[in-house]
């Protein structure tokens, strides 16, 4: 299938950044200053140039295969949204290959069974992935707003439409069942972060943190793009330093 592209900037211990539905620049731009002390390795998932397009569809199982060889140097890993799914699968296969994990607002809805809001989030999310621009217009807009798309009151911007089309046909998030037990049993340091903008996402993140015995952070101010929230970058860097036995990155 060809290797995916990874752009590296900075000096110091490596941090592998795995984006979700939005590209690396949109997802991680607010963390750029951390390259003064850390090597920031920006993954471009399949379908996001300069990486090649997927052979069939966006697929978290394929993401996991792409990420596995990038863990050889035992980086810190930060993953967002859909990108969390492949990250967890790759990590569970070899937990010792990851120095720490930061997981931001993942679509792991199954962790909160019987919750009406979480179930609705899963339903409309899967509908957008399977139906694309043909999804119910009101639910499409609701989902796009929740995931941080720049929408006004008028027509959906062309850039946002392009993103919906790129994700159309992706493997539904409801099919993901990463082996969280393997990660917890290995003692991988984990931070689960959210933006405090959607109750369903908060409950998913609370449940994930409980399963992984993880640290938990809530950072309002940037919606789904938590990396841009006030105070998130120093909180994240402090977590990395705690996971560096010799205090690297200082």
Tab-separated table of C-alpha atoms in Angstrom:
chain	number	residue	atom	x	y	z
A	1	UNK	CA	0.000	0.000	0.000
A	2	UNK	CA	2.994	2.293	0.406
A	3	UNK	CA	4.194	3.947	3.590
A	4	UNK	CA	2.445	6.918	5.137
A	5	UNK	CA	4.199	10.257	5.509
A	6	UNK	CA	5.516	11.582	8.817
A	7	UNK	CA	6.842	15.149	9.111
A	8	UNK	CA	9.285	15.720	11.978
A	9	UNK	CA	10.141	19.061	13.546
A	10	UNK	CA	12.209	19.961	16.593
A	11	UNK	CA	14.691	18.330	18.939
A	12	UNK	CA	14.453	15.981	21.895
A	13	UNK	CA	12.395	12.875	22.687
A	14	UNK	CA	9.956	11.954	19.946
A	15	UNK	CA	6.214	12.607	20.177
A	16	UNK	CA	4.110	10.848	17.549
A	17	UNK	CA	0.951	12.842	16.751
A	18	UNK	CA	-1.949	10.945	15.159
A	19	UNK	CA	-4.786	13.095	13.829
A	20	UNK	CA	-8.400	12.092	13.292
A	21	UNK	CA	-10.808	13.449	10.688
A	22	UNK	CA	-9.075	16.823	10.422
A	23	UNK	CA	-5.519	17.049	9.138
A	24	UNK	CA	-2.341	17.469	11.206
A	25	UNK	CA	-2.113	21.249	10.812
A	26	UNK	CA	-5.651	21.836	12.066
A	27	UNK	CA	-5.379	19.291	14.855
A	28	UNK	CA	-1.908	20.007	16.228
A	29	UNK	CA	-0.990	23.537	15.155
A	30	UNK	CA	-1.303	24.911	18.692
A	31	UNK	CA	1.434	22.531	19.910
A	32	UNK	CA	4.092	23.728	17.454
A	33	UNK	CA	6.095	25.615	20.114
A	34	UNK	CA	6.781	22.336	21.922
A	35	UNK	CA	9.235	21.471	19.139
A	36	UNK	CA	11.786	23.580	21.037
A	37	UNK	CA	12.131	20.672	23.473
A	38	UNK	CA	10.565	17.668	21.733
A	39	UNK	CA	10.707	16.095	18.280
A	40	UNK	CA	7.146	16.484	17.018
A	41	UNK	CA	6.391	13.734	14.487
A	42	UNK	CA	3.212	14.580	12.559
A	43	UNK	CA	1.557	11.502	11.093
A	44	UNK	CA	-0.462	11.949	7.903
A	45	UNK	CA	-3.056	9.187	7.843
A	46	UNK	CA	-3.971	7.601	4.492
A	47	UNK	CA	-5.958	10.009	2.366
A	48	UNK	CA	-4.187	13.052	3.815
A	49	UNK	CA	-1.411	14.201	1.453
A	50	UNK	CA	1.438	13.574	1.132
A	51	UNK	CA	0.407	10.096	2.330
A	52	UNK	CA	-1.157	7.848	-0.309
A	53	UNK	CA	-4.931	7.377	-0.479
A	54	UNK	CA	-6.473	4.329	1.180
A	55	UNK	CA	-6.961	1.326	-1.080
A	56	UNK	CA	-10.628	1.050	-0.131
A	57	UNK	CA	-11.647	3.323	2.739
A	58	UNK	CA	-10.537	5.022	5.935
A	59	UNK	CA	-9.998	2.130	8.322
A	60	UNK	CA	-8.663	2.129	11.874
A	61	UNK	CA	-7.301	-1.400	11.388
A	62	UNK	CA	-5.152	-0.139	8.497
A	63	UNK	CA	-4.119	2.844	10.633
A	64	UNK	CA	-2.860	0.393	13.250
A	65	UNK	CA	-0.700	-1.404	10.679
A	66	UNK	CA	0.680	1.932	9.482
A	67	UNK	CA	1.490	3.064	13.018
A	68	UNK	CA	3.185	-0.121	14.230
A	69	UNK	CA	6.592	0.516	12.581
A	70	UNK	CA	6.543	4.116	13.824
A	71	UNK	CA	6.592	2.898	17.430
A	72	UNK	CA	10.034	1.293	17.133
A	73	UNK	CA	11.726	4.232	18.877
A	74	UNK	CA	9.255	4.099	21.794
A	75	UNK	CA	7.759	7.577	21.364
A	76	UNK	CA	5.182	9.385	23.387
A	77	UNK	CA	1.964	9.117	21.343
A	78	UNK	CA	-0.841	11.672	21.179
A	79	UNK	CA	-3.976	10.719	19.240
A	80	UNK	CA	-7.189	12.568	18.436
A	81	UNK	CA	-10.714	11.378	17.647
A	82	UNK	CA	-10.792	8.642	14.937
A	83	UNK	CA	-7.007	8.466	15.133
A	84	UNK	CA	-7.265	7.100	18.677
A	85	UNK	CA	-8.746	3.829	17.398
A	86	UNK	CA	-5.769	2.724	15.303
A	87	UNK	CA	-3.416	4.036	17.972
A	88	UNK	CA	-4.991	1.843	20.650
A	89	UNK	CA	-4.947	-1.235	18.412
A	90	UNK	CA	-1.255	-0.737	17.567
A	91	UNK	CA	-0.353	-0.075	21.198
A	92	UNK	CA	-2.252	-3.101	22.501
A	93	UNK	CA	-0.279	-5.310	20.112
A	94	UNK	CA	3.010	-4.114	21.647
A	95	UNK	CA	2.460	-1.981	24.768
A	96	UNK	CA	6.172	-1.742	25.492
A	97	UNK	CA	6.701	0.244	22.281
A	98	UNK	CA	4.962	3.330	23.681
A	99	UNK	CA	6.440	5.634	26.312
A	100	UNK	CA	3.086	7.278	27.056
A	101	UNK	CA	-0.349	7.664	25.503
A	102	UNK	CA	-2.515	10.777	25.320
A	103	UNK	CA	-6.019	10.058	24.012
A	104	UNK	CA	-8.258	12.981	23.034
A	105	UNK	CA	-12.048	12.581	22.657
A	106	UNK	CA	-12.099	9.113	21.054
A	107	UNK	CA	-15.323	7.648	19.585
A	108	UNK	CA	-15.370	4.645	21.933
A	109	UNK	CA	-19.084	4.818	22.551
A	110	UNK	CA	-19.400	1.175	23.614
A	111	UNK	CA	-17.689	2.043	26.909
A	112	UNK	CA	-20.894	3.741	28.113
A	113	UNK	CA	-23.690	1.218	27.484
A	114	UNK	CA	-27.279	2.223	28.072
A	115	UNK	CA	-26.594	5.966	27.807
A	116	UNK	CA	-29.091	7.604	25.430
A	117	UNK	CA	-26.854	10.557	24.519
A	118	UNK	CA	-23.856	8.368	23.823
A	119	UNK	CA	-25.985	5.973	21.762
A	120	UNK	CA	-27.296	8.888	19.694
A	121	UNK	CA	-23.763	10.189	19.152
A	122	UNK	CA	-22.739	6.763	17.874
A	123	UNK	CA	-25.763	6.544	15.581
A	124	UNK	CA	-25.306	9.917	13.910
A	125	UNK	CA	-21.539	9.464	13.682
A	126	UNK	CA	-21.910	6.139	11.919
A	127	UNK	CA	-24.594	7.646	9.668
A	128	UNK	CA	-22.218	10.382	8.510
A	129	UNK	CA	-19.480	7.824	7.803
A	130	UNK	CA	-21.778	5.480	5.883
A	131	UNK	CA	-23.985	8.057	4.094
A	132	UNK	CA	-21.694	11.071	3.757
A	133	UNK	CA	-23.449	14.175	2.418
A	134	UNK	CA	-26.630	12.117	1.999
A	135	UNK	CA	-27.046	11.837	5.777
A	136	UNK	CA	-29.961	13.612	7.432
A	137	UNK	CA	-29.105	17.341	7.013
A	138	UNK	CA	-29.887	18.305	10.609
A	139	UNK	CA	-27.923	15.391	12.041
A	140	UNK	CA	-25.046	16.027	9.643
A	141	UNK	CA	-24.761	19.623	10.863
A	142	UNK	CA	-25.055	18.516	14.482
A	143	UNK	CA	-22.237	16.029	14.082
A	144	UNK	CA	-20.025	18.459	12.176
A	145	UNK	CA	-20.456	21.128	14.854
A	146	UNK	CA	-19.657	18.605	17.575
A	147	UNK	CA	-16.469	17.579	15.789
A	148	UNK	CA	-15.315	21.168	15.379
A	149	UNK	CA	-16.093	21.866	11.715
A	150	UNK	CA	-16.265	25.615	10.938
A	151	UNK	CA	-19.958	26.015	10.111
A	152	UNK	CA	-21.973	29.187	9.811
A	153	UNK	CA	-25.703	29.530	9.258
A	154	UNK	CA	-25.407	29.258	5.474
A	155	UNK	CA	-24.413	26.377	3.203
A	156	UNK	CA	-21.768	23.947	4.433
A	157	UNK	CA	-18.351	25.261	3.294
A	158	UNK	CA	-16.643	23.386	0.460
A	159	UNK	CA	-13.660	22.546	2.674
A	160	UNK	CA	-15.982	20.845	5.159
A	161	UNK	CA	-17.802	18.996	2.368
A	162	UNK	CA	-14.445	17.713	1.133
A	163	UNK	CA	-13.754	16.351	4.608
A	164	UNK	CA	-17.125	14.588	4.748
A	165	UNK	CA	-16.472	13.016	1.346
A	166	UNK	CA	-13.010	11.871	2.410
A	167	UNK	CA	-14.488	10.110	5.457
A	168	UNK	CA	-17.481	8.698	3.533
A	169	UNK	CA	-17.385	4.911	3.633
A	170	UNK	CA	-14.901	4.705	6.516
A	171	UNK	CA	-15.052	1.742	8.854
A	172	UNK	CA	-17.685	2.721	11.462
A	173	UNK	CA	-16.313	3.540	14.890
A	174	UNK	CA	-18.906	1.230	16.456
A	175	UNK	CA	-16.851	-1.725	15.166
A	176	UNK	CA	-13.750	-0.803	17.167
A	177	UNK	CA	-12.921	-2.966	20.184
A	178	UNK	CA	-9.275	-2.286	21.070
A	179	UNK	CA	-7.679	-4.491	23.745
A	180	UNK	CA	-7.626	-1.941	26.520
A	181	UNK	CA	-6.802	-4.601	29.085
A	182	UNK	CA	-3.423	-5.221	27.447
A	183	UNK	CA	-2.521	-1.537	27.727
A	184	UNK	CA	-3.583	-1.277	31.358
A	185	UNK	CA	-1.821	-4.480	32.380
A	186	UNK	CA	1.400	-3.235	30.782
A	187	UNK	CA	1.310	-0.106	32.946
A	188	UNK	CA	1.508	2.349	30.035
A	189	UNK	CA	1.122	5.924	31.369
A	190	UNK	CA	-2.098	7.295	29.854
A	191	UNK	CA	-3.736	10.714	29.812
A	192	UNK	CA	-7.338	11.005	28.595
A	193	UNK	CA	-8.318	14.541	27.601
A	194	UNK	CA	-11.538	16.238	26.558
A	195	UNK	CA	-12.836	19.729	25.851
A	196	UNK	CA	-15.836	19.976	28.168
A	197	UNK	CA	-18.179	20.815	25.287
A	198	UNK	CA	-20.354	17.684	24.994
A	199	UNK	CA	-21.724	15.599	27.854
A	200	UNK	CA	-21.618	12.352	25.863
A	201	UNK	CA	-17.926	12.782	25.051
A	202	UNK	CA	-17.146	13.581	28.678
A	203	UNK	CA	-18.764	10.346	29.818
A	204	UNK	CA	-16.867	8.350	27.176
A	205	UNK	CA	-13.589	9.875	28.314
A	206	UNK	CA	-14.422	9.256	31.977
A	207	UNK	CA	-15.121	5.591	31.193
A	208	UNK	CA	-11.923	5.215	29.148
A	209	UNK	CA	-9.835	6.758	31.918
A	210	UNK	CA	-11.355	4.342	34.419
A	211	UNK	CA	-10.641	1.289	32.255
A	212	UNK	CA	-7.026	2.333	31.636
A	213	UNK	CA	-6.357	3.700	35.150
A	214	UNK	CA	-5.425	6.903	33.337
A	215	UNK	CA	-4.961	10.512	34.283
A	216	UNK	CA	-7.925	12.643	33.250
A	217	UNK	CA	-7.924	16.216	31.961
A	218	UNK	CA	-10.733	18.548	30.863
A	219	UNK	CA	-9.666	21.614	28.870
A	220	UNK	CA	-12.497	23.878	27.675
A	221	UNK	CA	-12.131	26.618	25.124
A	222	UNK	CA	-11.464	24.899	21.794
A	223	UNK	CA	-14.281	22.377	21.476
A	224	UNK	CA	-13.255	19.060	19.918
A	225	UNK	CA	-9.793	20.405	19.066
A	226	UNK	CA	-8.578	20.106	22.636
A	227	UNK	CA	-4.922	20.586	21.684
A	228	UNK	CA	-5.711	24.262	21.057
A	229	UNK	CA	-7.413	24.807	24.423
A	230	UNK	CA	-5.839	27.277	26.898
A	231	UNK	CA	-3.464	25.493	29.223
A	232	UNK	CA	-3.471	22.176	27.401
A	233	UNK	CA	0.066	22.345	25.987
A	234	UNK	CA	1.822	22.845	29.356
A	235	UNK	CA	-0.381	20.148	30.924
A	236	UNK	CA	0.585	17.759	28.142
A	237	UNK	CA	4.273	18.580	28.419
A	238	UNK	CA	4.204	18.011	32.178
A	239	UNK	CA	2.687	14.571	31.543
A	240	UNK	CA	5.454	13.694	29.069
A	241	UNK	CA	8.130	14.797	31.534
A	242	UNK	CA	6.648	12.573	34.214
A	243	UNK	CA	6.976	9.662	31.775
A	244	UNK	CA	10.625	10.471	31.027
A	245	UNK	CA	12.743	8.732	33.699
A	246	UNK	CA	15.673	11.094	33.202
A	247	UNK	CA	13.657	14.279	32.874
A	248	UNK	CA	14.270	14.673	29.146
A	249	UNK	CA	12.498	17.512	27.374
A	250	UNK	CA	13.348	20.000	30.103
